[in-house]
CSV table of C-alpha atoms in Angstrom, one decimal:
chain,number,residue,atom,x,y,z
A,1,UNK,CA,-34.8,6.5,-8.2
A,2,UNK,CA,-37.9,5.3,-6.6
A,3,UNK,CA,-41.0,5.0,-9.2
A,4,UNK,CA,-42.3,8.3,-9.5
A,5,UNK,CA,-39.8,10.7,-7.9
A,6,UNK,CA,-38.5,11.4,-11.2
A,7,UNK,CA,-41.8,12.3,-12.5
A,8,UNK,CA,-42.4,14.6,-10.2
A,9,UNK,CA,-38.9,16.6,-9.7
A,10,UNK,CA,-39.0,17.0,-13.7
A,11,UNK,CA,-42.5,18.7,-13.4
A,12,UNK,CA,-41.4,21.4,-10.8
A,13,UNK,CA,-38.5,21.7,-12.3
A,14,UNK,CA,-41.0,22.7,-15.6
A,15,UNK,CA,-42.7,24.6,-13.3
A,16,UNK,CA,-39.9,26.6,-11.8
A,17,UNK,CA,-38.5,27.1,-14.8
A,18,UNK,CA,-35.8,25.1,-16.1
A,19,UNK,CA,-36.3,24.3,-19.4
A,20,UNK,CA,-32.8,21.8,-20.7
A,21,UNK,CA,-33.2,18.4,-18.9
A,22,UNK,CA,-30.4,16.6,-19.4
A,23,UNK,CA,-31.1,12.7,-20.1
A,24,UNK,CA,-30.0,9.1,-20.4
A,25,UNK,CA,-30.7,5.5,-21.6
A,26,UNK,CA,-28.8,4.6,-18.8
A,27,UNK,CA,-30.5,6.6,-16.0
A,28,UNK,CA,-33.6,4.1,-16.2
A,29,UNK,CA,-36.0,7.0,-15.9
A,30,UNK,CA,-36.9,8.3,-19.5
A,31,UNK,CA,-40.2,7.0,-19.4
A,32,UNK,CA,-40.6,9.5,-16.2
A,33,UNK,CA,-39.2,12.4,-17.9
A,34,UNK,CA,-41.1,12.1,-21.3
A,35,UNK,CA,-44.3,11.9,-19.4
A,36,UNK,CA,-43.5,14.9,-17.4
A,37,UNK,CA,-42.8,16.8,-20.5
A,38,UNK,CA,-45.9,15.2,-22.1
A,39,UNK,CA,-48.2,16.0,-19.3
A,40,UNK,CA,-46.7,20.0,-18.5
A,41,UNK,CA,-47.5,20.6,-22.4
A,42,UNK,CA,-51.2,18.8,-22.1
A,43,UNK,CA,-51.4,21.5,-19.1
A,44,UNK,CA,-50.3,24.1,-21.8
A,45,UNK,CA,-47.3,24.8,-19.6
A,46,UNK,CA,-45.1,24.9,-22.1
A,47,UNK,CA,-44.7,23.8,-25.8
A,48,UNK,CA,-42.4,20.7,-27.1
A,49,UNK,CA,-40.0,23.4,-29.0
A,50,UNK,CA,-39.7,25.5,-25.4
A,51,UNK,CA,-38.0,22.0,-24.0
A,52,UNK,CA,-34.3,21.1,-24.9
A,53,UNK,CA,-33.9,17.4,-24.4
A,54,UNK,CA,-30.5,16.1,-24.2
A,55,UNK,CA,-30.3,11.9,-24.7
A,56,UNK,CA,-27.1,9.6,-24.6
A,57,UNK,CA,-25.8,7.3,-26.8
A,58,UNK,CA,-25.1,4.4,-24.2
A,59,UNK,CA,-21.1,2.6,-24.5
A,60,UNK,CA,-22.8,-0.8,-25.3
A,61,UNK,CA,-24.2,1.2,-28.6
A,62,UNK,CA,-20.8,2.2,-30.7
A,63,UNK,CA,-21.1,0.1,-33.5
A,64,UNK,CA,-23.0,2.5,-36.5
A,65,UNK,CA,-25.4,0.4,-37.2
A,66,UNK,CA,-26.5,0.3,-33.6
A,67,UNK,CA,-26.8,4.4,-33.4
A,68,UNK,CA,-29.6,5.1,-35.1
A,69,UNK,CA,-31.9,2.1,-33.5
A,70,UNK,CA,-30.7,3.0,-30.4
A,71,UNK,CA,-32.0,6.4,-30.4
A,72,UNK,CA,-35.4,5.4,-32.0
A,73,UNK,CA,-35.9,3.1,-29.0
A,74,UNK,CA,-34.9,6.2,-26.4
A,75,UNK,CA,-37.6,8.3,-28.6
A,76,UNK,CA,-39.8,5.8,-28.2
A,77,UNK,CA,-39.5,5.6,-24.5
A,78,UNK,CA,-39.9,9.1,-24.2
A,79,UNK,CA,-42.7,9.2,-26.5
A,80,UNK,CA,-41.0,12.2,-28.1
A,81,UNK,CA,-40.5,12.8,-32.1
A,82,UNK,CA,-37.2,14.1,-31.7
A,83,UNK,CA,-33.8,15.3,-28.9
A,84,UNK,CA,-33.2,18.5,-29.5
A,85,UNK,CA,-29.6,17.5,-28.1
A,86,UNK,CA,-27.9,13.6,-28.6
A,87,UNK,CA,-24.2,12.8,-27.4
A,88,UNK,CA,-21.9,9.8,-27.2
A,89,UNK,CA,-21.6,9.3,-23.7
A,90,UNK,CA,-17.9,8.0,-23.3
A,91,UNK,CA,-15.6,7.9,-25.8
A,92,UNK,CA,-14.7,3.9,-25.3
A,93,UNK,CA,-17.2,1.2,-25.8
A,94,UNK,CA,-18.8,-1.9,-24.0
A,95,UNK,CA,-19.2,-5.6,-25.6
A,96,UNK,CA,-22.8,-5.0,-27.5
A,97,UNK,CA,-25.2,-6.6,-26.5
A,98,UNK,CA,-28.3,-6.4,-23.7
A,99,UNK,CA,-26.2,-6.1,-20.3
A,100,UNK,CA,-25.6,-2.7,-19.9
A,101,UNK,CA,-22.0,-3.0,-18.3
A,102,UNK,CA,-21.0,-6.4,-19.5
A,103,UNK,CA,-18.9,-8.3,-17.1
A,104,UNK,CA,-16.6,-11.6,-17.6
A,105,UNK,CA,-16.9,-14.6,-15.7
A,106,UNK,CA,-13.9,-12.9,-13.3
A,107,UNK,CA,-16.4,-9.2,-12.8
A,108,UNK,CA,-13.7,-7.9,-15.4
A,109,UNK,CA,-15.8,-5.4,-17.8
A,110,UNK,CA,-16.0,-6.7,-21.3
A,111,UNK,CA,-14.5,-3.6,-23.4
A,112,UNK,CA,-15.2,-3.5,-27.6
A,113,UNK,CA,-12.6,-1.7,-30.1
A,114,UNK,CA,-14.7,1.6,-31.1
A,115,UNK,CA,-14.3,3.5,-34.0
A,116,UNK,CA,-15.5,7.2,-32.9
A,117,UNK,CA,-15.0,8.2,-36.2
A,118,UNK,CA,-17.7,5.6,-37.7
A,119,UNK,CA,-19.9,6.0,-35.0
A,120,UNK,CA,-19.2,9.6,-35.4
A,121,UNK,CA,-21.0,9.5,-39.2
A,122,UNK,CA,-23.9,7.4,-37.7
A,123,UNK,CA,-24.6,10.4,-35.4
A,124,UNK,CA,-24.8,12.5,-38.1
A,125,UNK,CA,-27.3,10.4,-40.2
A,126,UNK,CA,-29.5,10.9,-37.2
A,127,UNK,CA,-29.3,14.9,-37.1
A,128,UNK,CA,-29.7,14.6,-41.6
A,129,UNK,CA,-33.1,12.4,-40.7
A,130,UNK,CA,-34.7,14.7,-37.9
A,131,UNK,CA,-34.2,12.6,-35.2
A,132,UNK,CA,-31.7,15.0,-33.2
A,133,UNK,CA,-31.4,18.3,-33.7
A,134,UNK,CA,-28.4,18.6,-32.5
A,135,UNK,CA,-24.7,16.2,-31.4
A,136,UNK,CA,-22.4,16.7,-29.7
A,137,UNK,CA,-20.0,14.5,-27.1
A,138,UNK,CA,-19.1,13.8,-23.5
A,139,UNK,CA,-16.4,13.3,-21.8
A,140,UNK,CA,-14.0,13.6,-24.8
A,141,UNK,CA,-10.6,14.9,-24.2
A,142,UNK,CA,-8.8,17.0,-26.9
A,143,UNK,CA,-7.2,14.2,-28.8
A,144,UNK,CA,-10.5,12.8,-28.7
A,145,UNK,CA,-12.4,15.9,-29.7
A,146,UNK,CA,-9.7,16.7,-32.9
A,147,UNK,CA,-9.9,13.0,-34.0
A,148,UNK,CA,-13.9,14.1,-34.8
A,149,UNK,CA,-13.0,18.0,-35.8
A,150,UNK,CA,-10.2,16.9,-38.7
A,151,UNK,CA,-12.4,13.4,-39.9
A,152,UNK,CA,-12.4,13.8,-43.5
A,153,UNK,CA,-16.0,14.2,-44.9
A,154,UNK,CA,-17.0,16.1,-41.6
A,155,UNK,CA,-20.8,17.0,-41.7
A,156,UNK,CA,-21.6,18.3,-38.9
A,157,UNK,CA,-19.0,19.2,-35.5
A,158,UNK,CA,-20.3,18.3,-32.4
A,159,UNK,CA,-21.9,21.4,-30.9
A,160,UNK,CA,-20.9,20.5,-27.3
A,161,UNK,CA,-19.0,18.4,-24.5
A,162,UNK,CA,-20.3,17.4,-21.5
A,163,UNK,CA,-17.6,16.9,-19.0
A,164,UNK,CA,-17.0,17.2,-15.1
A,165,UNK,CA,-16.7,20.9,-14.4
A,166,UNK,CA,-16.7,22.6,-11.1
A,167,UNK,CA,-14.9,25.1,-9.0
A,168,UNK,CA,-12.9,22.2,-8.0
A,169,UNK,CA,-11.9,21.3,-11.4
A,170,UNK,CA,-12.1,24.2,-13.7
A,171,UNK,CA,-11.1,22.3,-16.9
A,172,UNK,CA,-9.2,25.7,-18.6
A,173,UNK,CA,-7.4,23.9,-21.0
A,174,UNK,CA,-10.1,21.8,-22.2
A,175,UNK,CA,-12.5,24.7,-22.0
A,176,UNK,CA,-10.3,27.2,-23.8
A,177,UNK,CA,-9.8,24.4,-26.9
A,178,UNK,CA,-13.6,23.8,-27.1
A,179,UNK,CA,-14.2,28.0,-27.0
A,180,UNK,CA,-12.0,28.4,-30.2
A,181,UNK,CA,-14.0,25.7,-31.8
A,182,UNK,CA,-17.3,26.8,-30.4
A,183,UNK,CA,-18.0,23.6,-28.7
A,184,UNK,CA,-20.3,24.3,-25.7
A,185,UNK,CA,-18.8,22.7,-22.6
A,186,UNK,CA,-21.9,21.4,-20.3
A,187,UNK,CA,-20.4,20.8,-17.1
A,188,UNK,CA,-22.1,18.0,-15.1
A,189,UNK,CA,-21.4,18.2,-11.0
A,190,UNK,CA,-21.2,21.7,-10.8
A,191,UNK,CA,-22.0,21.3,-7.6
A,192,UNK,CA,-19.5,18.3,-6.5
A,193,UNK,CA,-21.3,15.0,-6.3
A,194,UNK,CA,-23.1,13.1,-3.9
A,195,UNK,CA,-20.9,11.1,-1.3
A,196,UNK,CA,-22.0,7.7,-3.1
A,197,UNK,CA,-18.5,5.9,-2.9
A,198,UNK,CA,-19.3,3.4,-5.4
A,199,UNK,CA,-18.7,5.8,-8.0
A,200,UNK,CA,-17.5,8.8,-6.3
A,201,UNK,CA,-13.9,9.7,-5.1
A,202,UNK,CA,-14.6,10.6,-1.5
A,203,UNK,CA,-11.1,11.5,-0.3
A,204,UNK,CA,-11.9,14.9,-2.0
A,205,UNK,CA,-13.4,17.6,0.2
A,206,UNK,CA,-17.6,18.1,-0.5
A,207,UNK,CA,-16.8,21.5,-2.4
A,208,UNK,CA,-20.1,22.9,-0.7
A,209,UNK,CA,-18.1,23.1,2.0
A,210,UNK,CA,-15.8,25.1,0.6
A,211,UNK,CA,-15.2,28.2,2.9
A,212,UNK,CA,-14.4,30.7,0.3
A,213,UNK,CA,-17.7,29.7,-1.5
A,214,UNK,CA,-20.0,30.3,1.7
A,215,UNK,CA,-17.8,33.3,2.3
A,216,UNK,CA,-18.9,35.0,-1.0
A,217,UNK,CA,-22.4,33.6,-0.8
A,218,UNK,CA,-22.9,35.1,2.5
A,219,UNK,CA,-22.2,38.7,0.7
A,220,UNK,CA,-25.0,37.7,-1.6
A,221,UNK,CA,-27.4,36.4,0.8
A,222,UNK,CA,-26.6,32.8,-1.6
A,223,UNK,CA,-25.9,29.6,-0.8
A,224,UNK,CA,-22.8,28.4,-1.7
A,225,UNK,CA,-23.9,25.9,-4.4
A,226,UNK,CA,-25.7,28.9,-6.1
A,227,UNK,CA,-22.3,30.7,-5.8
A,228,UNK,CA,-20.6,27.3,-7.7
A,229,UNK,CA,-23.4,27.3,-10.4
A,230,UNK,CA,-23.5,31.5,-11.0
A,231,UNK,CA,-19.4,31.3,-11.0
A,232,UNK,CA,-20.0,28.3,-14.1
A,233,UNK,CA,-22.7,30.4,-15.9
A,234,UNK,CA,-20.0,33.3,-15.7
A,235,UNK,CA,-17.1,31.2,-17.4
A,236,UNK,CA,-19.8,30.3,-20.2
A,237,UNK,CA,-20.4,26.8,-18.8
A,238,UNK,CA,-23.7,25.2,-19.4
A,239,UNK,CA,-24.4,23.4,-15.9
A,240,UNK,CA,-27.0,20.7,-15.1
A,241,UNK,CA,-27.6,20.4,-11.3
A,242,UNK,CA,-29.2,17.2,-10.3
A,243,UNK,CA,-31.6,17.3,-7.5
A,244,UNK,CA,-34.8,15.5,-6.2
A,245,UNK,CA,-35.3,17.9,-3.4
A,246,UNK,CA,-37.8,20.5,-4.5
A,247,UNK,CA,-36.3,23.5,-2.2
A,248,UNK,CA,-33.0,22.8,-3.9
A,249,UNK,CA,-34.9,22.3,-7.5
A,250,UNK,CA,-36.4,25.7,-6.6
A,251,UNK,CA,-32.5,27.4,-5.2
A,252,UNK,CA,-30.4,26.0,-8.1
A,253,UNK,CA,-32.5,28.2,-10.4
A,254,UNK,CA,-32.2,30.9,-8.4
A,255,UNK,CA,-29.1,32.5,-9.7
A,256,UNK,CA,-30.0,35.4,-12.1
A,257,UNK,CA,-30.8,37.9,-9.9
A,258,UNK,CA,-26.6,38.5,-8.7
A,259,UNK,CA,-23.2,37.9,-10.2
A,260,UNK,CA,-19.5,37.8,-9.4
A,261,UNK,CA,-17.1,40.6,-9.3
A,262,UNK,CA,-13.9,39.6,-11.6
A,263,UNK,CA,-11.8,39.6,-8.4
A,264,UNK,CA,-14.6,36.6,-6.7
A,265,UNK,CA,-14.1,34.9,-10.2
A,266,UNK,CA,-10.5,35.1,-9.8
A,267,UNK,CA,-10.9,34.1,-6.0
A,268,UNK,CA,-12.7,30.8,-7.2
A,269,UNK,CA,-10.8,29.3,-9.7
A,270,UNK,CA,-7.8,29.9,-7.5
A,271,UNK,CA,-9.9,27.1,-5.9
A,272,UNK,CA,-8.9,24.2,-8.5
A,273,UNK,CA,-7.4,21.3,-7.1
A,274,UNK,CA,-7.5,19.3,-10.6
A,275,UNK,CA,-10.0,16.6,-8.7
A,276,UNK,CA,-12.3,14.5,-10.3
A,277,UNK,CA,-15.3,13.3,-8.0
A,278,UNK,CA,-16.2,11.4,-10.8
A,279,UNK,CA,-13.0,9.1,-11.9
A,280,UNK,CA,-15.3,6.7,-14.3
A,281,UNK,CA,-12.9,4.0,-13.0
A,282,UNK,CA,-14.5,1.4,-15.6
């Protein structure tokens, strides 16, 4: 993002409301967010403890003896003690080393055996020394997720999974599994996606278009991404809208003053197609 925009669409975000901000190494803007935080609690705004913080533990960073300097140097960036939320962002691994999404000479990406397991242990040693107060995963599937659960010596189970999850994809299988193991799922594109082709399957329909969606938000006087997000919330889905518009900052929060009949929550996740926007094609 442009220098600055991030700063200022994590402020009125604080100031809207929102309180989870979901973060990344990767995202190249944590120095933006951290001062936002820092500067709405130097306003008295809010308080660290009223902000939940959610970092990423980067593919390039596997290795356990890479986790825990890894997350020092995002909590340094931030200029925070501590996440109150840190996750392994994909559960395969990049070639260590400085380039982010290392490349052989042929643009091939250069991919690194991974033991989640191991890295697994190093995650925990960070929640034992204070410096998260919570892990959990992301885009784990099930075999992925029990490889973690049944780990001999488990300390601590991760507390969540962050995966794609929309009224498009309604994940039930995944989300049923990580209910009986109360594993949050935190669904990212609840919305759909931007139409960004380089990373985003565009042969699917834009699910804001999505003529049941703008039929039951016209009922509630809603658009239909607030429809998308309040149908998520409903399910027990944790979602994290992305926006640098402030209208839209100000309209994805707005979504506690209706809810869905059982038959409209029925009518939408007849709407699963089982599409991915986001294919992670690497």
């Amino acid at each position: 993002t442009p220098k600055g925009t991030c700063l200022e669409s994590v402020k009125i975000a604080i100031d809207t409301g929102y309180r989870h901000i979901d973060g990344a190494f990767v995202y190249y803007n944590e120095h933006e967010v951290g001062q936002a935080i820092r500067e709405k609690i130097t306003e008295g705004k809010i308080k660290r403890e009223d902000i939940f913080y959610c970092g990423k533990l980067w593919n390039t960073c596997h290795p356990p003896e890479l986790v825990r300097p890894t997350l020092e140097k995002t909590l340094k960036i931030l200029q925070l003690d501590y996440v109150d939320l840190y996750i392994i962002e994909l559960p395969m691994a990049f070639k260590p080393g400085d380039a982010i999404y290392p490349k052989d000479e042929n643009g091939k990406f250069i991919y690194h055996e991974t033991d989640l397991c191991a890295t697994w242990e190093a995650m925990e040693a960070c929640k034992d020394a204070g410096l998260a107060k919570s892990i959990g995963v992301s885009n784990f599937n099930r075999r992925q997720l029990e490889m973690i659960l049944n780990k001999p010596g488990l300390k601590h189970k991760p507390v969540s999974n962050q995966v794609e999850c929309h009224p498009y994809f309604t994940q039930p299988k995944l989300l049923e599994f990580c209910r009986k193991h109360d594993i949050v799922i935190v669904g990212y594109s609840p919305l759909g996606t931007s139409r960004d082709e380089t990373w985003v399957n565009v042969s699917s329909p834009p699910l804001l278009k999505d003529p049941v969606l703008n039929a039951i938000g016209k009922k509630y006087n809603k658009t239909a991404a607030q429809v998308a997000l309040r149908f998520s919330i409903q399910r027990g889905v944790v979602v994290i809208p992305k926006s640098f518009n402030p209208q839209r900052i100000r309209e994805n929060f707005q979504i506690f003053d209706f809810s869905l009949t059982e038959e409209e929550m029925k009518e939408i996740e007849a709407l699963n197609k089982n599409v991915r926007y986001v294919e992670l094609l690497m």
